[in-house]
Each structure stands twice: as structure tokens, then as C-alpha cells.
XYZ file of C-alpha atoms in Angstrom:
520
model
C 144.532 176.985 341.465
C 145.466 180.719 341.406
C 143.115 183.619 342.070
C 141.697 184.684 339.464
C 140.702 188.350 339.784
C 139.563 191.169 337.673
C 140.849 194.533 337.820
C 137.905 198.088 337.078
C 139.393 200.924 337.910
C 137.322 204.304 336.946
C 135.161 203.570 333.772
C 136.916 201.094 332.382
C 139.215 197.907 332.300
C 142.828 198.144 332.271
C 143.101 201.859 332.975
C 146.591 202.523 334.510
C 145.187 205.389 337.051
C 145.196 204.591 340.745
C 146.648 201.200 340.570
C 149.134 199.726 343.281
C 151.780 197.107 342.704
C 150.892 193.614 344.507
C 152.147 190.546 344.618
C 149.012 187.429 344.872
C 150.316 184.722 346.343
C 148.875 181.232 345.266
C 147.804 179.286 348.471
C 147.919 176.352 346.822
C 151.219 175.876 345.666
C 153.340 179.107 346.483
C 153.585 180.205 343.560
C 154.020 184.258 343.017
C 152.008 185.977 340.673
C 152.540 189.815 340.198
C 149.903 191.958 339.275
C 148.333 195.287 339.586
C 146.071 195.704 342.261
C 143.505 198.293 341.527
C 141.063 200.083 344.405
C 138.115 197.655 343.245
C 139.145 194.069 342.955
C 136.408 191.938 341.984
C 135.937 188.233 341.411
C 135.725 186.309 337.983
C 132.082 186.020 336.977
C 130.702 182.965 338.234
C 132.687 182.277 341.529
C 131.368 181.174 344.629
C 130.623 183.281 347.584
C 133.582 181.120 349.591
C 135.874 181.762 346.129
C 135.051 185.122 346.598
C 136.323 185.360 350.532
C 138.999 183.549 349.318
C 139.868 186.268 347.257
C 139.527 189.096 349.585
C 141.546 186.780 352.349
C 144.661 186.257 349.611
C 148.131 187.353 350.593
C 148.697 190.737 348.852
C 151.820 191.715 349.438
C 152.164 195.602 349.628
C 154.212 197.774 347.975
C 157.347 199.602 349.476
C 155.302 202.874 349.437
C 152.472 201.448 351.381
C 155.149 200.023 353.759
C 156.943 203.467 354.465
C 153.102 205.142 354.781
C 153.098 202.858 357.576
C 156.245 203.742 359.144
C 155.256 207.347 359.007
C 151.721 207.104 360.303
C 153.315 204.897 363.212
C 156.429 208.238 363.544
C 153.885 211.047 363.319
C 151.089 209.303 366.077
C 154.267 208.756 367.863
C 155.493 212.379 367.829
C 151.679 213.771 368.745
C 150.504 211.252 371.123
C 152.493 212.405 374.159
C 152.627 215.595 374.127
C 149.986 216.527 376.918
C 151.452 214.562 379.316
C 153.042 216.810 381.383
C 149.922 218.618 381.434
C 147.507 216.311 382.333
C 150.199 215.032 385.414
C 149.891 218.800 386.461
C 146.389 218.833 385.594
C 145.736 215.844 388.267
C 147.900 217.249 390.807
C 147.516 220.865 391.028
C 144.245 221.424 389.132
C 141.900 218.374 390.513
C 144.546 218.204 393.669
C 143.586 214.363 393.391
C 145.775 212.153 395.514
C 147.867 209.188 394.497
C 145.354 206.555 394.834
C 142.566 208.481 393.265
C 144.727 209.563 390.425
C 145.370 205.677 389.675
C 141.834 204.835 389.887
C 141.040 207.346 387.445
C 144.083 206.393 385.586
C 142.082 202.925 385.627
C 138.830 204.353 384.703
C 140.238 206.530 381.683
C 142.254 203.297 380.654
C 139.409 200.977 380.431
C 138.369 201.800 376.377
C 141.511 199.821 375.642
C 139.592 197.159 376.837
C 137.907 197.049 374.063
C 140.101 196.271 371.158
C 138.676 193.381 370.040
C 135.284 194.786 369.718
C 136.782 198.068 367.445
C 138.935 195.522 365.733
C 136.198 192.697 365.343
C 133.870 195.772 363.716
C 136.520 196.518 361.481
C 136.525 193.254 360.517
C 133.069 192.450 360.105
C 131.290 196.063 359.111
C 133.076 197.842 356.458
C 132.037 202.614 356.126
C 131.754 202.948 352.907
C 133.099 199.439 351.893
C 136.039 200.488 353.588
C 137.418 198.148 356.727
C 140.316 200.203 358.504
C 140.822 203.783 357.515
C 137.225 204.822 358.188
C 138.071 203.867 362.269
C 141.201 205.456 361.983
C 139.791 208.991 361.264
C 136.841 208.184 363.669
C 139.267 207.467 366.694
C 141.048 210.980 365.710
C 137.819 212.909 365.651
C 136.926 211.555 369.183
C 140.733 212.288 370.328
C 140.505 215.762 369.316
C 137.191 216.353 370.969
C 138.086 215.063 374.422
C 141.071 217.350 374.858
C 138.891 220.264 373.381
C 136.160 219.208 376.070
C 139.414 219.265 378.638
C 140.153 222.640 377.769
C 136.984 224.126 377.707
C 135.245 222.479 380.940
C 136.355 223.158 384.285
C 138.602 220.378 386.073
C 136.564 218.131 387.894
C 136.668 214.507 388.758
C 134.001 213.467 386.734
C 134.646 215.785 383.780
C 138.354 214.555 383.743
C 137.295 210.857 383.848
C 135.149 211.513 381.026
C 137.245 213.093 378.966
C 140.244 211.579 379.865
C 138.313 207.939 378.363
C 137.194 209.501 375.321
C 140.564 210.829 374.544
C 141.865 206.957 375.028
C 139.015 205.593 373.545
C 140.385 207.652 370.417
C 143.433 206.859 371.169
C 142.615 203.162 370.959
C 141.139 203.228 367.965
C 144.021 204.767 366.067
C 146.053 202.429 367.485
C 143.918 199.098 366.599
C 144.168 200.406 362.841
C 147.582 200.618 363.112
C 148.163 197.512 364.846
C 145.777 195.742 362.273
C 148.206 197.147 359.230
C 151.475 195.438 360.870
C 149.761 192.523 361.392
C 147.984 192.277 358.288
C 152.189 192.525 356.940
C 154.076 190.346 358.824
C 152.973 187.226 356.939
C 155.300 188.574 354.272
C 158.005 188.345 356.410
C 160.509 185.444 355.965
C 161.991 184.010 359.281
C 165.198 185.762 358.992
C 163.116 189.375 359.158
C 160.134 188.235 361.397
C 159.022 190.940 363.644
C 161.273 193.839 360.833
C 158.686 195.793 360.288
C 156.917 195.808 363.740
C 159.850 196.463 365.188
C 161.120 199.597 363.168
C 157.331 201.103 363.604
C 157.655 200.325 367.399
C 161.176 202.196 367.608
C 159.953 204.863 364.916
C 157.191 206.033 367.219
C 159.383 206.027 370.799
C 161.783 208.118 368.898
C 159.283 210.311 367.453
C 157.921 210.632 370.736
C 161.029 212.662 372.123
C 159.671 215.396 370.255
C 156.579 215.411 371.486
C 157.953 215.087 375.175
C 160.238 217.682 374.787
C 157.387 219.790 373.152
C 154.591 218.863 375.872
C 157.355 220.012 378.690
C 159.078 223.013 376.761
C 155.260 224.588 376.053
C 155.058 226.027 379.282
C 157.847 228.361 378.938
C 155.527 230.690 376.434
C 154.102 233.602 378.037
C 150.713 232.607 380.185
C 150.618 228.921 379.488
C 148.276 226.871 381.448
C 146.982 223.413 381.267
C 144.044 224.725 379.186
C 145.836 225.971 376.901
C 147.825 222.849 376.146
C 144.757 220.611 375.943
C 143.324 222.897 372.862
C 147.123 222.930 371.342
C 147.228 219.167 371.829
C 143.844 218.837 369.742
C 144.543 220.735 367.055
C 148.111 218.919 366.122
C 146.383 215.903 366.149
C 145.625 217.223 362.277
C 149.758 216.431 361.392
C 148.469 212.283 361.311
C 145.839 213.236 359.038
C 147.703 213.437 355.817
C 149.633 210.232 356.524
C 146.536 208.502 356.865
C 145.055 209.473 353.075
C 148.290 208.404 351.969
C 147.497 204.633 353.253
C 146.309 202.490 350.014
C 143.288 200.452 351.005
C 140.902 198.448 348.696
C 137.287 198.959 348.955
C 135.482 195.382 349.658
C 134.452 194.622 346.198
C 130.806 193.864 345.431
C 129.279 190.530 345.240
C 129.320 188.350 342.096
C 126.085 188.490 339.795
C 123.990 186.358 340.730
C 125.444 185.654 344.136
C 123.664 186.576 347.440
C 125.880 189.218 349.326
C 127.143 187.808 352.582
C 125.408 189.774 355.445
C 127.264 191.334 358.345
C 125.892 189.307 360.750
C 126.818 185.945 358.804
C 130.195 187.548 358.086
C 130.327 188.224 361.951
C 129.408 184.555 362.784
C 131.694 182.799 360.318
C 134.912 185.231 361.832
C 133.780 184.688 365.233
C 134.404 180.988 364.462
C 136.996 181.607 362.887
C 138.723 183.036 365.918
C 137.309 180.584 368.286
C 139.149 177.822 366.487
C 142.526 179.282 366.629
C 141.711 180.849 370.160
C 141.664 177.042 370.953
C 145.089 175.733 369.955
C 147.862 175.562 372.203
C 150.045 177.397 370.193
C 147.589 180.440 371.248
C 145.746 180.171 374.386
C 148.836 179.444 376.630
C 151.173 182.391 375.711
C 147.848 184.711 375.647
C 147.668 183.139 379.317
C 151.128 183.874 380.096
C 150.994 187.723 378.954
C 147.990 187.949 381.382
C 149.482 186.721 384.407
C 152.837 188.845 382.901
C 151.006 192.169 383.249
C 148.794 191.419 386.575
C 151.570 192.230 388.590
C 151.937 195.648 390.707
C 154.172 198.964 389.482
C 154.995 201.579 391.893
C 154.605 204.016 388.961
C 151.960 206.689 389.750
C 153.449 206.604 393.373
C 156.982 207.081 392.290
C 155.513 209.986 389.531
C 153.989 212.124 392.817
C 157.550 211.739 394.604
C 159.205 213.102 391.552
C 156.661 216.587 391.777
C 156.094 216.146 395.266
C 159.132 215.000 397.229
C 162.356 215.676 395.031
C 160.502 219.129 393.346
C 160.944 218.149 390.224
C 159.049 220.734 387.675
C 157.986 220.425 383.885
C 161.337 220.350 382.650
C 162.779 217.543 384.712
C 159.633 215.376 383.912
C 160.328 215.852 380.758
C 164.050 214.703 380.471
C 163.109 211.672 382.489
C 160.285 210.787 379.694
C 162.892 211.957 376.785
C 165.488 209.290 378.883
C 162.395 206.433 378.969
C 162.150 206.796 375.272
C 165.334 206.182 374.177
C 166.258 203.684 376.558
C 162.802 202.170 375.200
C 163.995 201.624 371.487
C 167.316 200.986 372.591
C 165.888 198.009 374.356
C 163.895 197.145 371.344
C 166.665 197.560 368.896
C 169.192 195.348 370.887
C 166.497 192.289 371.303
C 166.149 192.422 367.114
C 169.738 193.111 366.381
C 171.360 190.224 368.933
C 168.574 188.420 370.783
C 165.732 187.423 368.688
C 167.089 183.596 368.004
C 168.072 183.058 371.484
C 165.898 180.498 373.404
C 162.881 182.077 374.786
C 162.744 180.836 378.255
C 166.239 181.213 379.086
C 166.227 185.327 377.270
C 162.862 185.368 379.232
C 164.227 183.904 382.962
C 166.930 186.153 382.927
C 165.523 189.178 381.883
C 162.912 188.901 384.685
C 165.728 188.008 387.285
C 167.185 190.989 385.908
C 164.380 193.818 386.162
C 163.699 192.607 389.263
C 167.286 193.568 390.106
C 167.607 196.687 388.752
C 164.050 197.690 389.766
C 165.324 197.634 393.383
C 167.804 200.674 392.569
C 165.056 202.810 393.048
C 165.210 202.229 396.576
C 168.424 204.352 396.629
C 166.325 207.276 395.407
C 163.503 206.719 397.652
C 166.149 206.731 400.753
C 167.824 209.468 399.701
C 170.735 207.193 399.339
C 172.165 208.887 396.436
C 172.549 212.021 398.215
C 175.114 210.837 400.512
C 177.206 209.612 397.612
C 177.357 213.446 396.027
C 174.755 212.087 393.518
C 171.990 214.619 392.275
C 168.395 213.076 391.926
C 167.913 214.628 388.398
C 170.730 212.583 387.411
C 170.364 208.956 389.925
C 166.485 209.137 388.459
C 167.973 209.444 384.692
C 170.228 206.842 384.783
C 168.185 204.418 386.886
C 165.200 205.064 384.565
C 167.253 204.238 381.853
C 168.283 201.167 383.248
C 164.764 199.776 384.273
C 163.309 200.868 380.661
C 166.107 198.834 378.462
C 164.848 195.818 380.074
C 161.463 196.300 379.929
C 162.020 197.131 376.435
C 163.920 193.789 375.927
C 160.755 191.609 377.522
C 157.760 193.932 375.974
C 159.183 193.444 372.102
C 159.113 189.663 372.067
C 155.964 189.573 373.466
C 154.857 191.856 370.903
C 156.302 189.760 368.115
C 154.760 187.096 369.814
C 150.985 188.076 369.742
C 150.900 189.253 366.339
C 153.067 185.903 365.479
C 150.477 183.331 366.869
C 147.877 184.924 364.595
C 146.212 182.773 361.576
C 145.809 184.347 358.472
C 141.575 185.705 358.086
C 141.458 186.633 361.808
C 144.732 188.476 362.668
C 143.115 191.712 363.313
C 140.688 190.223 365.455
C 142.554 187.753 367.097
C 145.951 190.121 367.733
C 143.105 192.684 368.978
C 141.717 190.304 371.786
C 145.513 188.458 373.195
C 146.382 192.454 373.568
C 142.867 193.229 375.298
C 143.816 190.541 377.722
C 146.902 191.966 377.740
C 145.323 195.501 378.394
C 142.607 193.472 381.382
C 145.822 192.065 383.204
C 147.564 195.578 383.217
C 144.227 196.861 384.303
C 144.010 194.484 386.993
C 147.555 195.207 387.962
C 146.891 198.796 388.080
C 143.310 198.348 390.541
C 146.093 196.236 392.392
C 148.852 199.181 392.235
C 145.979 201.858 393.711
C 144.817 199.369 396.816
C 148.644 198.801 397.584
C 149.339 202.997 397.593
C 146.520 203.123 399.743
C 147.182 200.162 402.126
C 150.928 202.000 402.279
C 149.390 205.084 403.462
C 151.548 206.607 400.562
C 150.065 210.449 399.813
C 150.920 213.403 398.163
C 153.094 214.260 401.403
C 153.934 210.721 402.897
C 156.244 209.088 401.284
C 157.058 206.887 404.587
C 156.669 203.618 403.379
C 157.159 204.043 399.557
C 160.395 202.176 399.874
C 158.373 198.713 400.781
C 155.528 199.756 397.774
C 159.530 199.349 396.000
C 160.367 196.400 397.184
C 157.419 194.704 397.022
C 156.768 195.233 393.613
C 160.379 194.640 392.426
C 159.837 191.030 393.860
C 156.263 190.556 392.256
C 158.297 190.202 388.997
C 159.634 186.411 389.995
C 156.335 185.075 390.607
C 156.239 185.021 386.742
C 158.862 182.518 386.667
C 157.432 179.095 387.182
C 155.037 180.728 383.976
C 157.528 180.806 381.103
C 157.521 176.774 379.889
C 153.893 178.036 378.544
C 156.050 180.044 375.732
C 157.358 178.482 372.881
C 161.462 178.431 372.879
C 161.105 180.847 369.307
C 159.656 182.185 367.242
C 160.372 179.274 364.561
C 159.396 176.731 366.788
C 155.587 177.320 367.656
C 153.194 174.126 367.203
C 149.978 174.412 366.798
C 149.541 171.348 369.633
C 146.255 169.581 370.782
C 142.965 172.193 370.544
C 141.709 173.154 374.086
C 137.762 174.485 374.408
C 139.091 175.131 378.256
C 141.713 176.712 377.570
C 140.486 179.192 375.454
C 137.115 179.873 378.009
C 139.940 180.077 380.323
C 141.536 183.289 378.861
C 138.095 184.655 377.834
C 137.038 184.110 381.096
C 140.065 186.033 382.700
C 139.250 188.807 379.876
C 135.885 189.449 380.748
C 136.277 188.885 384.785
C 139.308 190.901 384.906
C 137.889 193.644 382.857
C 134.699 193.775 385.479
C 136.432 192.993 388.550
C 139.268 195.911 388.036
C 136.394 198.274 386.709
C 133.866 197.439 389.591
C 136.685 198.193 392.015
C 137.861 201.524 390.406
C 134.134 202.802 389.930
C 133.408 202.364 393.992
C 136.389 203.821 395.475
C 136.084 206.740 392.921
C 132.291 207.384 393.990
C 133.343 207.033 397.590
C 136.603 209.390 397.227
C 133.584 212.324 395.040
């Protein structure tokens, strides 16, 4: 039957201040019922402790303010988050004077806290602050941002300071992120299959756009009288306060307090019943094999730091140049993401995903012409050959990384969503992480260094080709989004994927932590 629930909000029952419209949707037979969903909810008197999950698990559809707090927490993290990159790419090259390989291994050891995603997320879940599930770690993951880049600008550069510091500031990063993630997620259930993937989409474009700014900004900075790194770091922590007022505009509802009468369910039971939870769904078809599919999608080699140090190194580009390339990766970004919504989302999945593979792979190999010098000899300058080729190579990773997207949070039950989304983008996350331990042995079996770029062509080529090996991978996706069974339950298949979480998260670690010890 419908949820019954009963609304307290200040002293008394049925006071108008605070509340939030909601829609409860009935389970049981669909029906809507609208009603005002105060900051406490609390069960009837007399309900079970499993009517009572039932009630916090019901499908509350949020109001169009809550939606558009969203969208502007996802613009205004997107307009902050990158603006010290240009200084930290300086800071690794001219202040630590780290070469290529190094810099990816610490890129892989300041990377690894979004490896844990589904721990932050599972927390969330499972151990409310203040009886409050998600905006709690959202303001903790800002706190630890800000102090990492304060610790940046205050300590003196240093391998092991920088790796520090570097993970907190991802760490912070990551949990900022996992809140916001968790909020789409926790929405797209509302979505009918004509919008599926609306709302995730125009927060994904929102924050590439908004992140122009903060390119722009993070290149531009340096122009000001007696700039230096240092100085960017401390700038970079303190505008990390614009998100904070977007945040306390986000409506969430405390967990309300057990029933009279009725024992309150203890985290650790809470954390038992939602591991199985996510266990049982981890199991099904319908989840295990594209989570398996995104891993071996993401294990695969980039040429990027390599191809970063040419840029400085090689071709001389400075601050601003870096800048309009990362200003040209944005747009080209959301363009990519805007044209798979707007004409591709209903096409079949394995043909979209064959040729868009066959594709990149293509285009990736016009950055041999760069690396040769090729486009000098046509009259072409690199500024603009490494603008228009970027462009290129980012609308079509654009066009395979929003499906997938779509995809993860898609495959998601209802109760364990957060959780669940949390741990198929942690593999996700392990697979890139392997990819990028892979990336740093490859620079270094090239003999590629901050002055010999020799054999950065093959690095090129190699990796350009590493994108068909995918191929003979796509049957395990479903053909769309409306067309994903739930199939036969696999206990292998989900050990499987944990199994190539956890490895892949040690092995790629392991590796990263030696060579870095060696190389100090």
C-alpha cells in the first residue's frame, strides 16, 4: 500500500516552514502521491523496522529547485577544479624538474584516492554526521582540498611533499565528486526513457564549460606582477569557498529517528544488509559484464603525460598555449557529449561503440604529424595542428566516455546506487590506473625524456592501435539503454570484477611506489 509518513517540522505538525515539494511514489502500484516533504520525515507509529527502510528507500522525486542546485554545484566545482593546472604541470617540470616517467608515477600515486570511491560512498551510505548521509562528505572533501594546496604552497617542492599533497588534494577532490555523483544517481530513476541520462548529461556539459573559466583563469594568473606556482596553490585554495554556498543550498533530509518502541538499526547491521544488497546486483549479468568491459576499456595505454612534456619541452609552448589547448579539450568535450544525447543515444550500442573505437584510433594517429614535424612542411603552425587535432581526438572520446557514463549509473538498483555506481567507477578508476603504471613503463622502455623525444612517434602509434584490442569486448554491452536484462546471476562473475578491483588497485600501486623510491 502507499507510504504512509508523517511530517514534524520545528515544534509542531503541519508547520509550512522549511518544507520541500516531493512527489512519493507508491512501489506497489505506481501510483503518485504529492506531498510535502519536510527535513524530518518519520514513520507512522507502529511500523516495522523494514517499513521504516522502506520509507527512507521510497522514490522522492525532487523539486526543480533542488534539480538546478545540482546543476550549479556540478558548474561552480567545474569552474574551480582546474584552475591549478597549469601550475602544478610547471610545478613538476621546472620546480621538482621530475622527468616524464616519474611525473606519471606520481601522477599514479596522487591518483590512487579515487580508488576509493566505494569506500567514501559505501560510508555515506551506511554512517550518516549528524543524521546527515551526503552533504557532511561533501564539505569534508573541500576542507581536505583546500588544505593540500595550502600545504603545496607553503612547503618546499619535493617529491615526497608533492605526492602527499598532490593525494590529499584528490582525495578531496574525490570526495566532492562521489557526493555529486551520488545526487545524479540518486535522480535518474525519475527519468522516463525518452530523457534517460538528461540530467547527467547537462551536469557533465555544465561543468566542462564551466571549466573554460577556470583554464583560462589558471593560465591567465601568471601575467600579474611576481606570480609563481606558490602563489597559485594558496589562490587555488581559497576559491574553493565559491562551491560552498551551492552546497547549503542542496535540500537533504536528516535520517529520521527510529519508531517507539523499535530497536534502531546499527551501522554495522545497516552496513551488512547494503553490502548484500550490492553483492546481489553486483551478480547479475546485466552488471558485472559491462563493469568488466569499462575495465578492460580503460587498461589501455595514453601517450598523454609524454605528449604534455613535448608541448613545454619540444614545441616551447608556455602558460598561455597550454591553456588554449585545455580551453579547446573542453569544448570539444561537451560538444562530444551534447551530440551523443542530441542524435546518438538510441542508436545500437555495439555498432555506435565499434565505430567510434575504429574511429579514435584513426584520428589518434594524427598526432604523429605533430610529433614528425609534419605539419611544418605544410605551412601549418603547431599552436594551431595541436588545436585542431586535440579537438578532434576529444569529440570522440567525448562520444564513447558519455554512454558509458549513462551506462554505470543506469545498471544501478534502486537502495544501492550510490554504492554500487561508486564501485563500477572505482574499477573504472583501477583500470585507468593500471593503464597509467602501463603508460609510465612504456615512456621509459621508449627512452622518451624531457629532451628525447626520438621514439615518441612509436609511444603514438602504439597506443593509437591499443584502442582495437577493445573490439572483440563490446557483445558484453547491452545494444541500449532500453534493452538491459537482468540475465542469469553470476557469483564468478562478480569475484571476477572485484578481483580485478582489488588486484589492479595493488598491482598498479606496488609498481608506482618502487620505481618512485628507486627514482628518490
Amino acid at each position: 500500500g502507499v507510504l504512509e509518513v508523517a511530517m514534524e517540522v520545528g515544534g509542531g505538525k503541519g508547520s509550512e516552514e522549511g518544507k520541500s515539494k516531493f512527489l512519493l511514489i507508491n512501489e506497489s502500484d505506481g501510483s503518485d502521491n504529492e506531498i510535502e516533504k519536510a527535513p524530518l520525515l518519520k514513520g507512522k507509529s507502529g511500523k516495522s523496522g523494514k517499513e521504516v527502510r522502506e520509507i527512507n528507500d521510497a522514490v522522492l522525486v525532487p523539486s526543480p529547485t533542488q534539480l538546478w542546485s545540482i546543476r550549479a554545484l556540478w558548474f561552480f566545482l567545474g569552474a574551480t577544479n582546474p584552475f591549478p593546472g597549469v601550475a602544478l604541470r610547471f610545478y613538476m617540470v621546472n620546480d621538482l624538474g621530475a622527468s616524464p616517467h616519474l611525473q606519471a608515477l606520481i601522477g599514479v600515486l596522487s591518483g590512487f584516492a579515487w580508488n576509493l570511491k566505494m569506500p567514501v560512498a559505501f560510508a555515506s551510505d551506511v554512517i550518516p554526521v549528524g543524521g546527515y548521509r551526503r552533504k557532511p562528505y561533501l564539505y569534508f572533501g573541500l576542507a581536505i582540498y583546500m588544505f593540500s594546496f595550502m600545504g603545496l604552497a607553503v612547503f618546499p617542492p619535493g617529491y615526497g611533499t608533492a605526492t602527499v599533497f598532490m593525494s590529499l588534494s584528490t582525495l578531496g577532490q574525490m570526495m566532492a565528486g562521489v557526493m555529486c555523483d551520488t545526487l545524479i544517481v540518486e535522480n535518474m530513476r525519475h527519468e522516463s526513457a525518452a530523457t534517460r541520462g538528461k540530467l547527467q548529461t547537462e551536469c557533465w556539459i555544465l561543468m566542462t564549460l564551466a571549466g573554460i573559466g577556470g583554464t583560462l583563469a589558471g593560465g591567465f594568473v601568471f601575467a600579474a606582477p611576481s606570480m609563481t606556482n606558490s602563489r597559485v596553490f594558496m589562490i587555488n585554495a581559497l576559491i574553493k569557498l565559491l562551491v560552498v554556498p551551492f552546497a547549503f543550498m542542496l535540500v537533504e533530509n536528516p535520517i529520521p529517528p527510529p519508531i517507539a518502541g523499535t530497536p534502531a538499526e546499527s551501522a554495522l547491521s545497516t552496513a551488512s544488509r547494503r553490502g548484500t544488497e550490492m553483492w546481489e546486483a553486483l551478480k547479475q549479468a546485466s552488471v558485472w559484464q559491462p563493469t568488466l568491459f569499462i575495465f578492460l576499456f580503460s587498461i589501455f595505454p595514453n601517450p598523454g603525460t609524454a605528449m604534455t612534456n613535448f608541448f613545454i619541452e619540444d614545441l616551447g609552448f608556455g602558460e598561455e598555449e597550454l591553456s588554449y589547448i585545455a580551453v579547446v579539450a573542453s569544448v570539444s568535450g561537451a560538444l562530444g557529449m551534447g551530440i551523443y544525447y542530441r542524435y546518438f543515444k538510441e542508436y545500437n550500442w555495439h555498432w555506435f561503440f565499434a565505430t567510434v573505437i575504429i574511429l579514435s584510433a584513426g584520428l589518434s594517429l594524427t598526432q604523429l604529424l605533430l610529433v614528425l614535424h609534419v605539419n611544418r612542411r605544410w605551412g601549418v603552425p603547431d599552436l594551431a595542428f595541436a588545436l585542431g587535432d586535440d579537438a578532434i581526438v576529444d569529440v570522440t572520446c567525448s562520444l564513447l566516455a558519455m554512454p558509458i557514463l549513462i551506462l554505470i549509473a543506469s545498471i544501478c538498483p534502486a537502495g544501492v546506487e550510490s554504492s554500487l555506481y561508486a564501485f563500477v567507477t572505482s574499477v573504472q578508476v583501477a583500470g585507468g590506473t593500471v593503464g597509467g603504471t602501463i603508460s609510465a613503463g612504456l615512456i621509459e622502455g621508449f627512452g622518451i625524456t624531457l629532451h628525447n623525444y626520438d621514439r615518441l612517434w612509436q609511444l603514438v602509434l602504439l597506443c593509437a592501435l591499443a584502442k582495437l584490442l577493445v573490439l572483440p569486448f563490446i557483445p558484453m554491452l547491452p545494444t541500449n539503454l532500453n534493452n538491459i536484462e537482468v540475465g542469469e546471476k553470476s557469483w564468478k562473475g562478480a569475484a571476477l570484477i572485484s578481483v580485478l578491483l582489488v588486484g589492479g588497485i595493488c598491482w598498479a600501486l606496488g609498481q608506482a611506489s618502487y620505481k618512485l623510491a628507486r627514482e628518490s
